[in-house]
Short mmCIF file of C-alpha atoms and ligand atoms in Angstrom, two decimals:
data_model
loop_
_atom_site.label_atom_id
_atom_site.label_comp_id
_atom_site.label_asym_id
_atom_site.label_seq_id
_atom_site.Cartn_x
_atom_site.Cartn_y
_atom_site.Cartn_z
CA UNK W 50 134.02 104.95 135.18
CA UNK W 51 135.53 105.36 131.62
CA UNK W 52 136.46 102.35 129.50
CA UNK W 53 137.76 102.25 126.24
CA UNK W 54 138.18 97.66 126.04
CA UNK W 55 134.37 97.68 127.29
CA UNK W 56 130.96 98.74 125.64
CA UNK W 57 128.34 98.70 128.02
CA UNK W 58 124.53 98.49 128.24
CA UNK W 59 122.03 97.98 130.59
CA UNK W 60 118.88 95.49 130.45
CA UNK W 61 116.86 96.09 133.40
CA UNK W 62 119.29 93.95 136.13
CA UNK W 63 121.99 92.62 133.55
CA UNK W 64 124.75 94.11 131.96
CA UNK W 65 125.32 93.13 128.48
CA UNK W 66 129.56 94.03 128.22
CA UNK W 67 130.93 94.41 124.41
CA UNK W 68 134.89 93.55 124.13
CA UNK W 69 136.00 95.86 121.88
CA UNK W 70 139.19 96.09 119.99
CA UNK W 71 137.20 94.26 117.29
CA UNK W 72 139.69 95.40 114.20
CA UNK W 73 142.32 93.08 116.13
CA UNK W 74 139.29 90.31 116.89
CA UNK W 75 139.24 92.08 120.25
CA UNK W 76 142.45 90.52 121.34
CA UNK W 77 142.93 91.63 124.75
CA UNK W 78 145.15 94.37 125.43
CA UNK W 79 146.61 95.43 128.57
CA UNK W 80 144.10 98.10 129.08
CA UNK W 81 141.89 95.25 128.78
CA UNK W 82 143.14 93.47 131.76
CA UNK W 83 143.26 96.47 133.76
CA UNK W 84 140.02 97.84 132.95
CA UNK W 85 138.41 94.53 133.82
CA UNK W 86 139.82 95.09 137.71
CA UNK W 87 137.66 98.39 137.75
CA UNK W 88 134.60 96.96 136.14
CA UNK W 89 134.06 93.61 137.74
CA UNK W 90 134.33 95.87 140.97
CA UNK W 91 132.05 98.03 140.29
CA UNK W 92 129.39 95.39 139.13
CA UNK W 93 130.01 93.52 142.86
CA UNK W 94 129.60 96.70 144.57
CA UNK W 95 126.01 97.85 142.30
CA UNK W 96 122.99 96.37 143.65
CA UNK W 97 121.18 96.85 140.32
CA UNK W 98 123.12 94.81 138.34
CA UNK W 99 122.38 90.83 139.03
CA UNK W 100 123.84 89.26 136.07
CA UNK W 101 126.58 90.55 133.13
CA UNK W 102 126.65 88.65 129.50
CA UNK W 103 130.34 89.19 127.94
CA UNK W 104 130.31 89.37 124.08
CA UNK W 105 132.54 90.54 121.31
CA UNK W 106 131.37 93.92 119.62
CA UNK W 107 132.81 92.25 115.83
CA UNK W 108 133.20 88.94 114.19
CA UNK W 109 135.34 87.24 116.86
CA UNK W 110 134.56 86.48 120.68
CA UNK W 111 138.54 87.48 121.49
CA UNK W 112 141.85 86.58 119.81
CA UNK W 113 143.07 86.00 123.32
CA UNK W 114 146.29 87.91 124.15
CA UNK W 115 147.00 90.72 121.79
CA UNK W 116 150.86 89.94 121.28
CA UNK W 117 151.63 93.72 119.89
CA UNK W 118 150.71 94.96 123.00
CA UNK W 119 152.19 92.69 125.36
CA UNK W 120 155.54 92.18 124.12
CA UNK W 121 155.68 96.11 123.37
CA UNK W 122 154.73 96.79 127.47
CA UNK W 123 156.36 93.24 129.22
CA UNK W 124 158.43 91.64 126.50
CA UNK W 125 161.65 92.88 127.98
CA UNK W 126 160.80 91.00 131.43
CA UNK W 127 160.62 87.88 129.94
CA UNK W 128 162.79 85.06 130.71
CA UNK W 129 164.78 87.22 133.12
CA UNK W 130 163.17 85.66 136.43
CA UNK W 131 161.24 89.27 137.04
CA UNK W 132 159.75 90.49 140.06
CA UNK W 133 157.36 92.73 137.53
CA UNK W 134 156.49 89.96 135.10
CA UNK W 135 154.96 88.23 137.96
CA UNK W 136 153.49 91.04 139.60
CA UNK W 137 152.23 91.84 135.37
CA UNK W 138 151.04 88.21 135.45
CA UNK W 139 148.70 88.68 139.02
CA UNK W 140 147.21 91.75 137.49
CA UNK W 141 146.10 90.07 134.38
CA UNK W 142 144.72 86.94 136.69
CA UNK W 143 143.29 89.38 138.53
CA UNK W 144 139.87 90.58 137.27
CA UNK W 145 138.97 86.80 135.78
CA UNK W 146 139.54 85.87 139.48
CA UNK W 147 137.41 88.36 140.42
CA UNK W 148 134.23 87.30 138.10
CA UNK W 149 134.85 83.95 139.76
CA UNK W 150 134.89 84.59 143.36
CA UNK W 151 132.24 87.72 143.53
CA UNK W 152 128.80 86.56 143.62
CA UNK W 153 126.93 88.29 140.48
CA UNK W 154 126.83 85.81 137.33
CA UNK W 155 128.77 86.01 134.85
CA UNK W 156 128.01 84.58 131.50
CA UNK W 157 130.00 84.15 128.37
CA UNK W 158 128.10 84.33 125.13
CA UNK W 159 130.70 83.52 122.31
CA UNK W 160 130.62 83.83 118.54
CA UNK W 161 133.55 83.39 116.22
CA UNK W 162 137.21 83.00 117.64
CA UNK W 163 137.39 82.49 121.05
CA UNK W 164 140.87 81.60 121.56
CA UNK W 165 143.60 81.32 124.73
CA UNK W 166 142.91 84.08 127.13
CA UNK W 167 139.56 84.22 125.71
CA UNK W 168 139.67 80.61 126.88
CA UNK W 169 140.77 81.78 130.36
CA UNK W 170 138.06 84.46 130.38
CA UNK W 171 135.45 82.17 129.61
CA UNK W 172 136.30 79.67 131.99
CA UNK W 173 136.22 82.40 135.01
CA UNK W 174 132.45 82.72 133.90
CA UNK W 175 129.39 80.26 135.68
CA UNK W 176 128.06 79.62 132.45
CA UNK W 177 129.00 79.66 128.36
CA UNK W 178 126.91 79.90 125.53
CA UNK W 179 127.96 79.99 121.77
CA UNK W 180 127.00 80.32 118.07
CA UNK W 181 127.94 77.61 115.36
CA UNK W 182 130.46 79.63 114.24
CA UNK W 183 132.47 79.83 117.12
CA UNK W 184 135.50 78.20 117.74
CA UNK W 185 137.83 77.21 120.36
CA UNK W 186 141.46 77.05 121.49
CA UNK W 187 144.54 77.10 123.95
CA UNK W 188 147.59 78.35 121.44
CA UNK W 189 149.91 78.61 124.53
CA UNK W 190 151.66 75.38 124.71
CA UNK W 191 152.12 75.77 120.58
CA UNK W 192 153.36 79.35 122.29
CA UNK W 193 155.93 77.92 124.47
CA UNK W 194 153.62 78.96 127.16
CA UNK W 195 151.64 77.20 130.47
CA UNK W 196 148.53 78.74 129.96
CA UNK W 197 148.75 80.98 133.53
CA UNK W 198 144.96 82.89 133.58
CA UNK W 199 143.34 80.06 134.40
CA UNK W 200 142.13 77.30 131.68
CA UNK W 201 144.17 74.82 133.10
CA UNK W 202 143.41 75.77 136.90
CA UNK W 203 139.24 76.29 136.00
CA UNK W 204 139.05 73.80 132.59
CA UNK W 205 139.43 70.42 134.53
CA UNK W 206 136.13 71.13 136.81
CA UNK W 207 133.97 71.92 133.93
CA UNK W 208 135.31 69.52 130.64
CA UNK W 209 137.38 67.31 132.80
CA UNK W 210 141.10 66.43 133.01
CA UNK W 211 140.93 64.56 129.65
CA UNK W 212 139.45 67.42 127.62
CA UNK W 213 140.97 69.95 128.96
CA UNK W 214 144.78 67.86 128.57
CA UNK W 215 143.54 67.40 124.80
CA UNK W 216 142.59 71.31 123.98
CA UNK W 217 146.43 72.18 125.88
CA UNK W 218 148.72 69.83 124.51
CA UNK W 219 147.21 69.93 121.09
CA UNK W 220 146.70 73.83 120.66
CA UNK W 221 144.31 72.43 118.19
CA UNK W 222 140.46 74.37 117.33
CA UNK W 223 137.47 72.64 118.32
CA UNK W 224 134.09 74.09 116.92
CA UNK W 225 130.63 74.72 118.54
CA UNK W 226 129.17 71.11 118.41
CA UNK W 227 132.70 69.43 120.34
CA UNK W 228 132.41 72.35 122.77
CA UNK W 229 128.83 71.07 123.37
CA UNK W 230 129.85 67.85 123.52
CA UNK W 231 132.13 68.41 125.89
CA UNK W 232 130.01 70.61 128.13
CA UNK W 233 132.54 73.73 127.05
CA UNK W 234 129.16 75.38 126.35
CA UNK W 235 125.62 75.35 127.66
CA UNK W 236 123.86 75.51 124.74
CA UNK W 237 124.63 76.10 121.08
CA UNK W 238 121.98 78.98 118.86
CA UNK W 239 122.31 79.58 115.69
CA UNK W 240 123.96 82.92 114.29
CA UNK W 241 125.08 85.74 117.22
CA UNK W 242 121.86 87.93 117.20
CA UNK W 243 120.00 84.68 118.04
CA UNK W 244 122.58 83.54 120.94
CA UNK W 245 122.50 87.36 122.49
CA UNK W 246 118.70 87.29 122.61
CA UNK W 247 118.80 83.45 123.98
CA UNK W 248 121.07 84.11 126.43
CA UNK W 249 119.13 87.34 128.08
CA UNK W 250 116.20 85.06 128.23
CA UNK W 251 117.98 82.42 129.98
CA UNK W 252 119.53 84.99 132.42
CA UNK W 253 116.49 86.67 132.72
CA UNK W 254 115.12 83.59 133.77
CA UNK W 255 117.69 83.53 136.64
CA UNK W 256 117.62 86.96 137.51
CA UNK W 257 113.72 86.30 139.13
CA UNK W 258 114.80 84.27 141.60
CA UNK W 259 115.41 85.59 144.90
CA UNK W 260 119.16 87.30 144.74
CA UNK W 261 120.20 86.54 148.25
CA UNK W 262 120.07 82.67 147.16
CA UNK W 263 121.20 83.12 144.07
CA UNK W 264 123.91 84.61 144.57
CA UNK W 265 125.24 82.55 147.27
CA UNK W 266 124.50 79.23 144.98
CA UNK W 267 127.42 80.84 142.89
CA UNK W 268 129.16 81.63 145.30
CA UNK W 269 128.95 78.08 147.47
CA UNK W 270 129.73 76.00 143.86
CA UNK W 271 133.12 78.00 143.25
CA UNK W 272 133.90 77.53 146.59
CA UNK W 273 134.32 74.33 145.85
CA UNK W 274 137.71 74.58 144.15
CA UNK W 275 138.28 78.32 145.18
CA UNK W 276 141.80 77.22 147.39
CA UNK W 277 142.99 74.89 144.89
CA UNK W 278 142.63 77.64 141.95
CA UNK W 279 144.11 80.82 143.54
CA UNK W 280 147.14 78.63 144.39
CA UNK W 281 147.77 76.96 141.48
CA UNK W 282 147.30 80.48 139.75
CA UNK W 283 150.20 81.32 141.69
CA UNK W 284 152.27 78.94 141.54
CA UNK W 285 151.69 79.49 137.42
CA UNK W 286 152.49 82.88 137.70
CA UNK W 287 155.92 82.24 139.67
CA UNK W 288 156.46 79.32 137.06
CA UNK W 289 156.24 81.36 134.01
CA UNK W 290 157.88 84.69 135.97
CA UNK W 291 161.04 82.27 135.60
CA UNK W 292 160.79 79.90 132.50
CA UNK W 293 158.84 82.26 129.64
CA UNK W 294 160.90 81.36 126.57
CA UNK W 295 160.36 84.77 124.04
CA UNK W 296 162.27 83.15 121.43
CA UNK W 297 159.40 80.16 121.11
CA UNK W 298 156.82 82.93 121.34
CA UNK W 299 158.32 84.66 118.11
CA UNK W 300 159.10 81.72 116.47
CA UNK W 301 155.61 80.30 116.86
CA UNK W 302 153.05 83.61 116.70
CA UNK W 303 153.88 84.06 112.47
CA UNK W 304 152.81 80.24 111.96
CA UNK W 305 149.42 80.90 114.07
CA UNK W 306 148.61 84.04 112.17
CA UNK W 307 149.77 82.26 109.12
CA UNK W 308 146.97 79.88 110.10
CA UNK W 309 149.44 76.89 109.47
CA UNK W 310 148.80 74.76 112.40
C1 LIG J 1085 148.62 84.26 128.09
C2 LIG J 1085 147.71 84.22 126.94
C3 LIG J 1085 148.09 83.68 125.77
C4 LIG J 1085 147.16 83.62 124.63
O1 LIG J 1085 146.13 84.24 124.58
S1 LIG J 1085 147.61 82.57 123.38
C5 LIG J 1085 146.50 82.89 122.09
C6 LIG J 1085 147.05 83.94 121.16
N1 LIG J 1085 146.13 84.22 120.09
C7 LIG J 1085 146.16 83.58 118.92
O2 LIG J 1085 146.98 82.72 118.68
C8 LIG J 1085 145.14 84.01 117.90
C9 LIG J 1085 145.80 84.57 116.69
N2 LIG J 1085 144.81 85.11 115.78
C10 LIG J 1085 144.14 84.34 114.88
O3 LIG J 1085 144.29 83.15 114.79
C11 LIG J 1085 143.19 85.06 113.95
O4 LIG J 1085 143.51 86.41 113.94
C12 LIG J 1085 141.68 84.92 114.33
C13 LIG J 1085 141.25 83.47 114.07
C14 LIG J 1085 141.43 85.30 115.78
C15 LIG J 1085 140.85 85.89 113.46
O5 LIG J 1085 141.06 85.61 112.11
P1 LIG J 1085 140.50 86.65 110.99
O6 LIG J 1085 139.06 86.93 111.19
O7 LIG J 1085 140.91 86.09 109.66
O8 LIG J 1085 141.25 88.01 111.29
P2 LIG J 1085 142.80 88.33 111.09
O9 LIG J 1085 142.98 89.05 109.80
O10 LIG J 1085 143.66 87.14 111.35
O11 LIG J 1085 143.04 89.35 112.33
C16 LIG J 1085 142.49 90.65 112.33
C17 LIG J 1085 143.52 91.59 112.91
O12 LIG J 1085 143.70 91.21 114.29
C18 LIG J 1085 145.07 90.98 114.56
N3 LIG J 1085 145.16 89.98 115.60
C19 LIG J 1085 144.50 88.79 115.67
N4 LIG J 1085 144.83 88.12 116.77
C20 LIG J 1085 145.72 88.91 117.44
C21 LIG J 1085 146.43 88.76 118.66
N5 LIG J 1085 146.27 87.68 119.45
N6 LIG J 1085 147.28 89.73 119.02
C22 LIG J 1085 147.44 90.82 118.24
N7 LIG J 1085 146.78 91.03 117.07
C23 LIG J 1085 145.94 90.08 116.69
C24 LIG J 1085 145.63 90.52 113.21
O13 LIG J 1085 147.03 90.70 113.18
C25 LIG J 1085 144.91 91.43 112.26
O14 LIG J 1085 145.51 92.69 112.33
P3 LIG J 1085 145.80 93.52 110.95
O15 LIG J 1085 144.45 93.77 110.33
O16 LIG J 1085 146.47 94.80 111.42
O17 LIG J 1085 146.67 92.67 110.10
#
């Protein structure tokens, strides 16, 4: 399997996975999304690998969507009910979806930016860790967008309704000690050396147990709210399919990058 989004490396049963794309704060790219089909397959279908920890290779965690790309490939589908921006929309669900309802574990360990589809990715994950530096957000409603990859359809069942209504209506950052707070995160360690080497300790811890249990505890707890998710995802999908507004999407990206929020 060749990947040009992913860095990999193994550790015994885990899979530490770099995002690359680090001189754009690895915003994800389509490639990205596509790519992360293949691997998350893969890792469900190799019995050596138990666990993966997702990190950025640079500074920042992700960016979340990388605009460039997506309105270079998709913008012309938007806001012209489309078929394909639907279909688009299912693919890029698709591999976070996967993570979720596949039984290895899948752990998020963030420093810097981790910000709206980075949000999604994360919340597709069983567990999140992060440095003090890292920070958190939802940008699509300031977007014009319904976040449609999942924080709203995952969010609620790990920070609550409350939280998560507070992180989507306000587009607002919150840093590592509110993400604790709110149980965004696991655990907080200090710089991202620290958190990488915490983490593979934790998981390591996991990765003794017997798999066969283990990895049907995942699975049983996302059953949970399995149904309710994969519809809602596509009823999100359909949603935004018809009502994407581009003209809020350029009007709003310059003030984000701006950082005038
Ligand atoms: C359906 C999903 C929707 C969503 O995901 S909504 C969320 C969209 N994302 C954002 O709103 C984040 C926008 N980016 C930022 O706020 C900042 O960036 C960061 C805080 C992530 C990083 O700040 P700093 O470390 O100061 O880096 P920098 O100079 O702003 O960015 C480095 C390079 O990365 C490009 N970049 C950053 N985010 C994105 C993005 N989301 N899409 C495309 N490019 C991005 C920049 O433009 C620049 O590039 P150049 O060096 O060529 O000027």
């Amino acid at each position: 399997m060749s990947l040009n989004f992913f860095e990999t490396q193994r550790l015994g049963n885990i899979e530490l996975i770099y995002f690359l794309n680090e001189k754009h704060a690895s915003a994800q790219t389509w490639e990205f999304f596509t790519e992360l089909i293949e691997l998350i397959e893969n890792i469900e279908k190799d019995d050596t690998i138990y666990s993966t920890i997702f990190a950025g290779k640079g500074n920042h965690f992700s960016a979340g969507l990388d605009f460039n790309d997506f309105l270079s490939h998709f913008g012309h589908l938007i806001g012209n009910d489309s078929k394909e921006l639907y279909e688009t929309i299912k693919i890029m669900q698709k591999g976070m979806n996967l993570m979720f309802g596949g039984k290895k574990i899948y752990i998020a360990a963030v420093s810097g930016s981790c910000i709206g589809s980075g949000l999604d990715f994360i919340s597709a994950c069983d567990l999140r860790f992060c440095s003090q530096d890292a920070i958190f957000s939802l940008k699509e409603t300031q977007l014009g967008i319904a976040a449609d990859l999942g924080s709203l359809q995952r969010l609620p069942f790990i920070i609550g309704f409350n939280n998560t209504r507070m992180l989507a209506f306000s587009s607002k950052n919150i840093d590592a000690k509110t993400a604790k707070q709110i149980n965004l995160v696991n655990d907080v360690f200090d710089g991202k050396e620290q958190l990488i080497s915490e983490v593979l300790k934790i998981v390591q811890s996991f990765t003794k147990n017997p798999t066969s249990a283990l990895f049907a505890t995942k699975q049983f707890i996302n059953n949970l709210i399995k149904e309710i998710v994969n519809t809602q995802l596509d009823s999100i999908a359909q949603f935004n399919a018809k009502f994407l507004n581009i003209r809020d999407m350029q009007n709003n990206l310059p003030k984000i990058f701006k950082k005038e929020q």
